[in-house]
Amino acid sequence: DAAERVSGVLRLVSGKTTQMTQYLAEEGLVPPGTMIGCTQPRRVAAISVAKRVAEEFGCRVGQEVGYNIRFEDCTSPDTIIKYMTDGMLLREALVDASLKRYCVVMLDEAHERTISTDVLFGLLKDCCRRRPDFKLIVTSATLDAEKFSNYFFNSHIFTIPGRTFPVEILYTKEPEADYVEASLITVLQIHLCEPPGDILLFLTGQEEIDTACQTLHERMQKLESTNPPPLIILPVYSALPSEMQTMIFDPAPPGCRKCVVATNIAEASLTIDGEETDFLLQEERADANASPGRRGPGRRRSRLRSRLRILCSRAAGEVDQRAGRQRLGGGKCETREGEGEREWKMRCRRTLFKA
């Protein structure tokens, strides 16, 4: 009912991605020739959510419910609910600034703050000025709703609580010098000593994840003489083909444990079935591009770029966000940092928001 009257900012815990679009469609808020658009920060999220909603909607993917990602448009003239990456909606907005094909646009997981999403904030704000009939919904489980509301014409804020389960957050006494090695040791300790439940391990990038998965495979082979239970190791990162990314949703066979090793692609919009125990091995670093400056007067700037792993204040909010992946039961969340580092990051985040 609120969506019929005003645009708004919604602060929800779970279910917003799959249920909100269906509620809008069922209430008859889709005039002929238009559709509801919902953006996702990741390709795997757009695909998996579209498949889930199509199943609940009682249709095949590409009919009333579809998705659009780079190099793959799975929609039809009958589509009324369309999931897409924020980059695809940005492309459409550059061609049609008024987005006449859409009656409602839902910016999901707004806290991700990608370049495409930030540009869309400005374009969609202009679209709201041009079209009084256009509805914009900004949603997230962890965003600072007041700031978004002020930006979008003091829009209404709707907070809908969801199911929450107890998650124990554990910190290390001292920061780990080799956080990857420490994380892999912890994964094996969990697998051999803890009760049944899947593991979700966050690392920084593709190279780190591939190396970690290979190391886990080798160490599990060395343990075969002790007859340990099987460990299914699944990598997830954006460059991985979509069909391989979706393997993380398959439940582990009886007697097996699943270990998903992911970048922040698994931080939002995804609920992995079977996550009875979720160990977040959070490290305080992130990959960043850097280019060297001039080394002296009159010298030319080097064109070489390097990849650095730096301390990242953004990770302060990721602990709560990633702990929120535990949607199906209680669990444990272990981070590769001390509480002192977390407090420092929170101070950095407050300073950045003020700036």
Coordinates of C-alpha atoms in Angstrom, one line a residue:
D1 CA 0.0 0.0 0.0
A2 CA 2.9 2.4 0.8
A3 CA 4.4 1.8 -2.7
E4 CA 1.2 3.1 -4.3
R5 CA 1.6 6.5 -2.6
V6 CA 5.3 7.3 -2.2
S7 CA 8.8 6.2 -3.1
G8 CA 10.7 5.0 0.0
V9 CA 13.7 3.5 1.7
L10 CA 13.2 0.1 3.1
R11 CA 15.3 -1.5 5.9
L12 CA 14.6 -5.2 5.9
V13 CA 16.4 -8.2 7.1
S14 CA 15.5 -11.0 4.7
G15 CA 13.0 -11.9 1.9
K16 CA 13.0 -8.4 0.4
T17 CA 14.7 -9.5 -2.9
T18 CA 12.3 -12.3 -3.7
Q19 CA 9.0 -11.2 -2.1
M20 CA 8.8 -7.4 -2.6
T21 CA 8.6 -7.6 -6.4
Q22 CA 5.9 -10.3 -6.2
Y23 CA 3.8 -8.2 -3.8
L24 CA 4.0 -5.2 -6.2
A25 CA 3.0 -7.4 -9.2
E26 CA 0.1 -9.0 -7.3
E27 CA -1.2 -5.6 -6.2
G28 CA -1.6 -4.6 -9.9
L29 CA 1.0 -1.9 -9.9
V30 CA 2.3 -2.9 -13.3
P31 CA 0.5 -1.0 -16.1
P32 CA 0.5 -2.7 -19.5
G33 CA 3.8 -2.3 -21.4
T34 CA 5.8 -1.7 -18.2
M35 CA 7.7 -3.9 -15.7
I36 CA 9.2 -3.9 -12.2
G37 CA 13.0 -3.8 -12.3
C38 CA 15.2 -5.0 -9.4
T39 CA 19.0 -4.4 -9.4
Q40 CA 21.5 -6.8 -7.9
P41 CA 25.2 -6.1 -7.3
R42 CA 26.3 -9.5 -8.6
R43 CA 25.4 -11.7 -11.6
V44 CA 25.0 -14.8 -9.6
A45 CA 22.5 -13.0 -7.4
A46 CA 20.4 -11.8 -10.3
I47 CA 20.3 -15.3 -11.9
S48 CA 19.5 -17.2 -8.7
V49 CA 16.9 -14.7 -7.5
A50 CA 15.1 -14.8 -10.8
K51 CA 15.0 -18.6 -10.8
R52 CA 13.6 -18.6 -7.3
V53 CA 10.9 -16.0 -8.0
A54 CA 9.9 -17.7 -11.2
E55 CA 9.4 -20.9 -9.3
E56 CA 7.2 -19.1 -6.7
F57 CA 5.4 -17.2 -9.5
G58 CA 4.6 -20.4 -11.3
C59 CA 6.3 -19.7 -14.6
R60 CA 9.5 -20.4 -16.5
V61 CA 12.5 -18.1 -16.2
G62 CA 12.3 -15.7 -19.2
Q63 CA 8.5 -15.5 -19.2
E64 CA 6.8 -13.3 -16.5
V65 CA 10.0 -13.3 -14.5
G66 CA 13.4 -12.9 -16.1
Y67 CA 16.9 -11.6 -15.7
N68 CA 19.4 -9.5 -17.7
I69 CA 23.2 -9.7 -17.1
R70 CA 26.1 -8.9 -19.4
F71 CA 26.0 -11.1 -22.6
E72 CA 22.7 -12.8 -21.4
D73 CA 19.2 -11.4 -21.7
C74 CA 16.7 -13.9 -20.4
T75 CA 13.5 -11.8 -20.8
S76 CA 10.5 -11.7 -23.2
P77 CA 7.7 -9.3 -24.0
D78 CA 5.7 -11.0 -21.3
T79 CA 8.2 -10.2 -18.5
I80 CA 6.8 -8.1 -15.7
I81 CA 9.5 -8.7 -13.1
K82 CA 13.1 -8.2 -14.2
Y83 CA 16.2 -8.8 -12.2
M84 CA 19.4 -7.3 -13.5
T85 CA 22.9 -6.1 -12.4
D86 CA 23.1 -2.4 -11.6
G87 CA 25.4 -2.0 -14.6
M88 CA 22.7 -3.2 -17.0
L89 CA 20.1 -0.7 -15.6
L90 CA 22.7 2.0 -15.9
R91 CA 23.1 1.2 -19.6
E92 CA 19.4 1.5 -20.1
A93 CA 19.3 4.8 -18.2
L94 CA 21.9 6.3 -20.5
V95 CA 19.7 5.5 -23.5
D96 CA 16.4 6.4 -21.9
A97 CA 16.8 8.8 -19.0
S98 CA 13.1 8.5 -18.0
L99 CA 13.2 4.7 -18.0
K100 CA 9.7 4.5 -19.6
R101 CA 9.8 0.7 -19.6
Y102 CA 9.7 0.6 -15.8
C103 CA 6.9 1.6 -13.4
V104 CA 8.9 0.6 -10.3
V105 CA 12.7 0.2 -9.8
M106 CA 14.0 -1.4 -6.7
L107 CA 17.7 -0.8 -5.9
D108 CA 18.5 -3.8 -3.8
E109 CA 21.6 -4.1 -1.5
A110 CA 22.1 -0.4 -1.7
H111 CA 24.9 -0.5 0.9
E112 CA 27.2 -2.1 -1.7
R113 CA 27.9 1.3 -3.1
T114 CA 29.4 0.3 -6.5
I115 CA 30.2 2.9 -9.1
S116 CA 27.2 1.9 -11.1
T117 CA 24.9 2.1 -8.1
D118 CA 26.2 5.5 -7.1
V119 CA 25.6 6.9 -10.6
L120 CA 22.2 5.3 -10.7
F121 CA 21.3 7.2 -7.5
G122 CA 21.6 10.5 -9.3
L123 CA 20.0 9.3 -12.5
L124 CA 17.0 7.8 -10.7
K125 CA 16.6 10.9 -8.6
D126 CA 16.2 12.9 -11.8
C127 CA 13.8 10.2 -13.1
C128 CA 11.6 10.7 -10.0
R129 CA 11.5 14.5 -10.8
R130 CA 10.5 13.8 -14.5
R131 CA 7.9 11.1 -13.8
P132 CA 5.4 11.6 -10.9
D133 CA 4.1 8.0 -11.6
F134 CA 7.6 6.5 -11.2
K135 CA 8.3 4.6 -7.9
L136 CA 11.8 4.0 -6.5
I137 CA 12.5 1.6 -3.7
V138 CA 15.9 1.5 -2.0
T139 CA 16.4 -1.6 0.1
S140 CA 19.1 -3.2 2.3
A141 CA 19.5 -5.0 5.6
T142 CA 22.3 -2.9 6.8
L143 CA 22.2 0.6 5.1
D144 CA 22.1 3.9 6.9
A145 CA 18.4 4.6 5.9
E146 CA 18.3 8.2 7.2
K147 CA 21.0 9.3 4.8
F148 CA 19.4 7.7 1.8
S149 CA 16.0 9.1 2.8
N150 CA 17.4 12.6 3.0
Y151 CA 19.0 12.3 -0.5
F152 CA 15.7 11.0 -2.1
F153 CA 13.5 14.0 -1.1
N154 CA 13.0 12.9 2.5
S155 CA 11.3 9.7 1.5
H156 CA 9.5 7.5 4.0
I157 CA 11.5 4.8 5.8
F158 CA 9.9 1.4 6.3
T159 CA 11.6 -1.0 8.7
I160 CA 10.4 -4.6 8.6
P161 CA 12.1 -7.0 11.0
G162 CA 12.8 -10.5 9.9
R163 CA 14.0 -13.8 11.4
T164 CA 17.2 -13.6 13.3
F165 CA 19.3 -16.3 14.8
P166 CA 22.0 -16.1 17.4
V167 CA 25.4 -15.7 15.8
E168 CA 28.5 -15.8 18.1
I169 CA 31.2 -13.4 16.8
L170 CA 34.7 -14.4 17.8
Y171 CA 37.8 -12.2 17.5
T172 CA 41.5 -13.3 17.5
K173 CA 43.6 -12.0 20.4
E174 CA 46.3 -10.7 17.9
P175 CA 46.0 -10.0 14.2
E176 CA 47.3 -12.9 12.1
A177 CA 50.5 -12.3 10.0
D178 CA 49.4 -14.9 7.4
Y179 CA 45.6 -14.7 7.6
V180 CA 45.1 -17.1 4.7
E181 CA 47.1 -19.9 6.4
A182 CA 45.3 -19.2 9.7
S183 CA 41.9 -19.4 7.9
L184 CA 42.7 -22.7 6.3
I185 CA 43.9 -24.2 9.6
T186 CA 40.6 -23.0 11.2
V187 CA 38.6 -24.6 8.3
L188 CA 40.2 -28.0 8.9
Q189 CA 39.7 -27.7 12.7
I190 CA 36.1 -26.9 12.2
H191 CA 35.7 -29.8 9.7
L192 CA 37.4 -32.3 12.0
C193 CA 36.1 -31.2 15.4
E194 CA 32.8 -29.3 15.1
P195 CA 29.3 -30.8 14.6
P196 CA 27.7 -30.9 11.2
G197 CA 27.2 -27.6 9.4
D198 CA 28.6 -25.8 6.3
I199 CA 31.4 -23.3 6.3
L200 CA 31.5 -19.9 4.5
L201 CA 35.0 -18.5 4.2
F202 CA 35.6 -15.0 2.8
L203 CA 38.9 -14.1 1.1
T204 CA 39.9 -11.1 -1.0
G205 CA 40.2 -12.2 -4.6
Q206 CA 40.3 -14.9 -7.3
E207 CA 44.0 -15.8 -7.0
E208 CA 43.8 -16.1 -3.2
I209 CA 40.7 -18.2 -3.4
D210 CA 42.1 -20.6 -6.0
T211 CA 45.2 -21.1 -4.0
A212 CA 43.3 -21.7 -0.8
C213 CA 41.0 -24.3 -2.5
Q214 CA 44.0 -26.1 -3.9
T215 CA 45.7 -26.1 -0.5
L216 CA 42.5 -27.5 1.2
H217 CA 42.3 -30.3 -1.4
E218 CA 45.9 -31.3 -0.9
R219 CA 45.6 -31.3 2.9
M220 CA 42.4 -33.3 2.8
Q221 CA 44.2 -35.9 0.7
K222 CA 46.9 -36.1 3.3
L223 CA 44.3 -36.8 5.9
E224 CA 42.7 -39.7 4.0
S225 CA 44.5 -42.2 6.2
T226 CA 42.5 -41.0 9.2
N227 CA 39.3 -41.4 7.3
P228 CA 37.8 -37.9 7.8
P229 CA 34.3 -37.1 6.5
P230 CA 34.3 -35.7 3.0
L231 CA 34.7 -31.9 2.5
I232 CA 33.2 -30.3 -0.6
I233 CA 35.2 -27.2 -1.5
L234 CA 33.5 -24.7 -3.7
P235 CA 35.1 -21.4 -4.9
V236 CA 32.9 -18.3 -5.7
Y237 CA 34.1 -15.1 -7.4
S238 CA 32.8 -12.9 -10.1
A239 CA 35.0 -14.3 -13.0
L240 CA 33.7 -17.8 -12.4
P241 CA 31.1 -19.0 -15.0
S242 CA 27.5 -18.6 -13.8
E243 CA 26.8 -22.4 -13.9
M244 CA 29.8 -23.0 -11.5
Q245 CA 28.7 -20.1 -9.2
T246 CA 25.3 -21.7 -8.8
M247 CA 26.8 -24.9 -7.5
I248 CA 27.0 -23.3 -4.1
F249 CA 23.2 -23.6 -3.7
D250 CA 23.3 -27.4 -4.0
P251 CA 23.0 -29.0 -0.5
A252 CA 25.8 -31.2 0.6
P253 CA 25.1 -35.0 0.5
P254 CA 24.5 -36.7 3.8
G255 CA 27.7 -37.2 5.8
C256 CA 29.5 -34.4 3.9
R257 CA 30.3 -30.8 4.8
K258 CA 30.3 -28.0 2.3
C259 CA 33.0 -25.2 2.4
V260 CA 32.3 -22.2 0.2
V261 CA 35.3 -20.0 -0.3
A262 CA 34.1 -16.6 -1.6
T263 CA 34.9 -13.0 -2.2
N264 CA 32.3 -10.4 -1.2
I265 CA 30.1 -11.8 -4.0
A266 CA 28.5 -14.0 -1.3
E267 CA 28.1 -11.1 1.1
A268 CA 24.7 -10.0 -0.1
S269 CA 21.5 -11.3 -1.7
L270 CA 22.5 -15.0 -1.3
T271 CA 21.2 -17.5 1.2
I272 CA 23.1 -20.7 0.9
D273 CA 21.0 -23.7 1.9
G274 CA 22.5 -25.8 4.6
E275 CA 24.4 -23.0 6.4
E276 CA 23.8 -24.4 9.8
T277 CA 27.2 -23.3 11.1
D278 CA 28.7 -20.3 9.4
F279 CA 32.3 -19.5 10.2
L280 CA 33.3 -16.1 8.9
L281 CA 37.1 -15.9 8.7
Q282 CA 37.2 -12.2 8.2
E283 CA 40.4 -10.4 7.4
E284 CA 40.9 -6.7 7.4
R285 CA 42.5 -6.3 4.0
A286 CA 41.2 -5.6 0.5
D287 CA 42.8 -5.5 -2.9
A288 CA 43.4 -2.1 -4.4
N289 CA 45.0 -0.7 -7.5
A290 CA 48.0 1.7 -7.1
S291 CA 50.3 3.5 -9.4
P292 CA 53.7 4.9 -8.4
G293 CA 54.1 8.7 -8.4
R294 CA 57.0 10.8 -9.7
R295 CA 60.3 9.9 -8.2
G296 CA 62.0 13.2 -8.7
P297 CA 61.7 16.6 -10.4
G298 CA 61.2 16.4 -14.1
R299 CA 60.7 12.6 -14.1
R300 CA 57.8 11.1 -16.0
R301 CA 55.1 9.3 -14.1
S302 CA 55.4 5.5 -14.5
R303 CA 52.5 3.8 -16.3
L304 CA 53.0 0.6 -14.4
R305 CA 50.3 -0.3 -11.9
S306 CA 50.5 -2.6 -9.0
R307 CA 48.1 -4.6 -6.9
L308 CA 48.3 -3.9 -3.2
R309 CA 46.6 -5.5 -0.3
I310 CA 45.8 -2.8 2.2
L311 CA 44.0 -2.3 5.5
C312 CA 40.4 -1.5 4.7
S313 CA 38.0 0.4 7.0
R314 CA 35.0 -0.7 4.9
A315 CA 35.4 -4.2 6.4
A316 CA 34.1 -2.9 9.7
G317 CA 30.5 -3.1 8.6
E318 CA 31.1 -6.3 6.7
V319 CA 31.3 -8.4 9.8
D320 CA 27.7 -7.7 10.7
Q321 CA 26.6 -8.0 7.0
R322 CA 28.4 -11.3 6.6
A323 CA 27.2 -12.6 9.9
G324 CA 23.7 -11.9 8.5
R325 CA 24.2 -14.6 5.9
Q326 CA 23.1 -16.9 8.7
R327 CA 19.4 -17.0 7.8
L328 CA 18.5 -20.6 8.5
G329 CA 19.8 -21.2 12.0
G330 CA 22.3 -20.1 14.6
G331 CA 26.0 -20.3 14.1
K332 CA 29.5 -18.9 14.7
C333 CA 31.3 -16.1 13.0
E334 CA 35.1 -15.9 13.4
T335 CA 37.0 -12.9 12.2
R336 CA 40.8 -12.7 11.6
E337 CA 41.1 -9.4 13.5
G338 CA 41.0 -8.1 17.0
E339 CA 38.3 -5.9 18.5
G340 CA 40.8 -3.0 18.5
E341 CA 41.1 -3.1 14.7
R342 CA 37.3 -3.2 14.4
E343 CA 36.9 -0.1 16.6
W344 CA 39.6 1.7 14.5
K345 CA 37.6 0.8 11.3
M346 CA 34.4 2.1 12.7
R347 CA 36.0 5.4 13.5
C348 CA 37.4 5.5 9.9
R349 CA 33.9 4.9 8.5
R350 CA 32.4 7.7 10.6
T351 CA 35.0 10.1 9.3
L352 CA 34.4 9.0 5.7
F353 CA 30.7 9.5 6.0
K354 CA 31.2 13.0 7.5
A355 CA 33.4 13.8 4.5

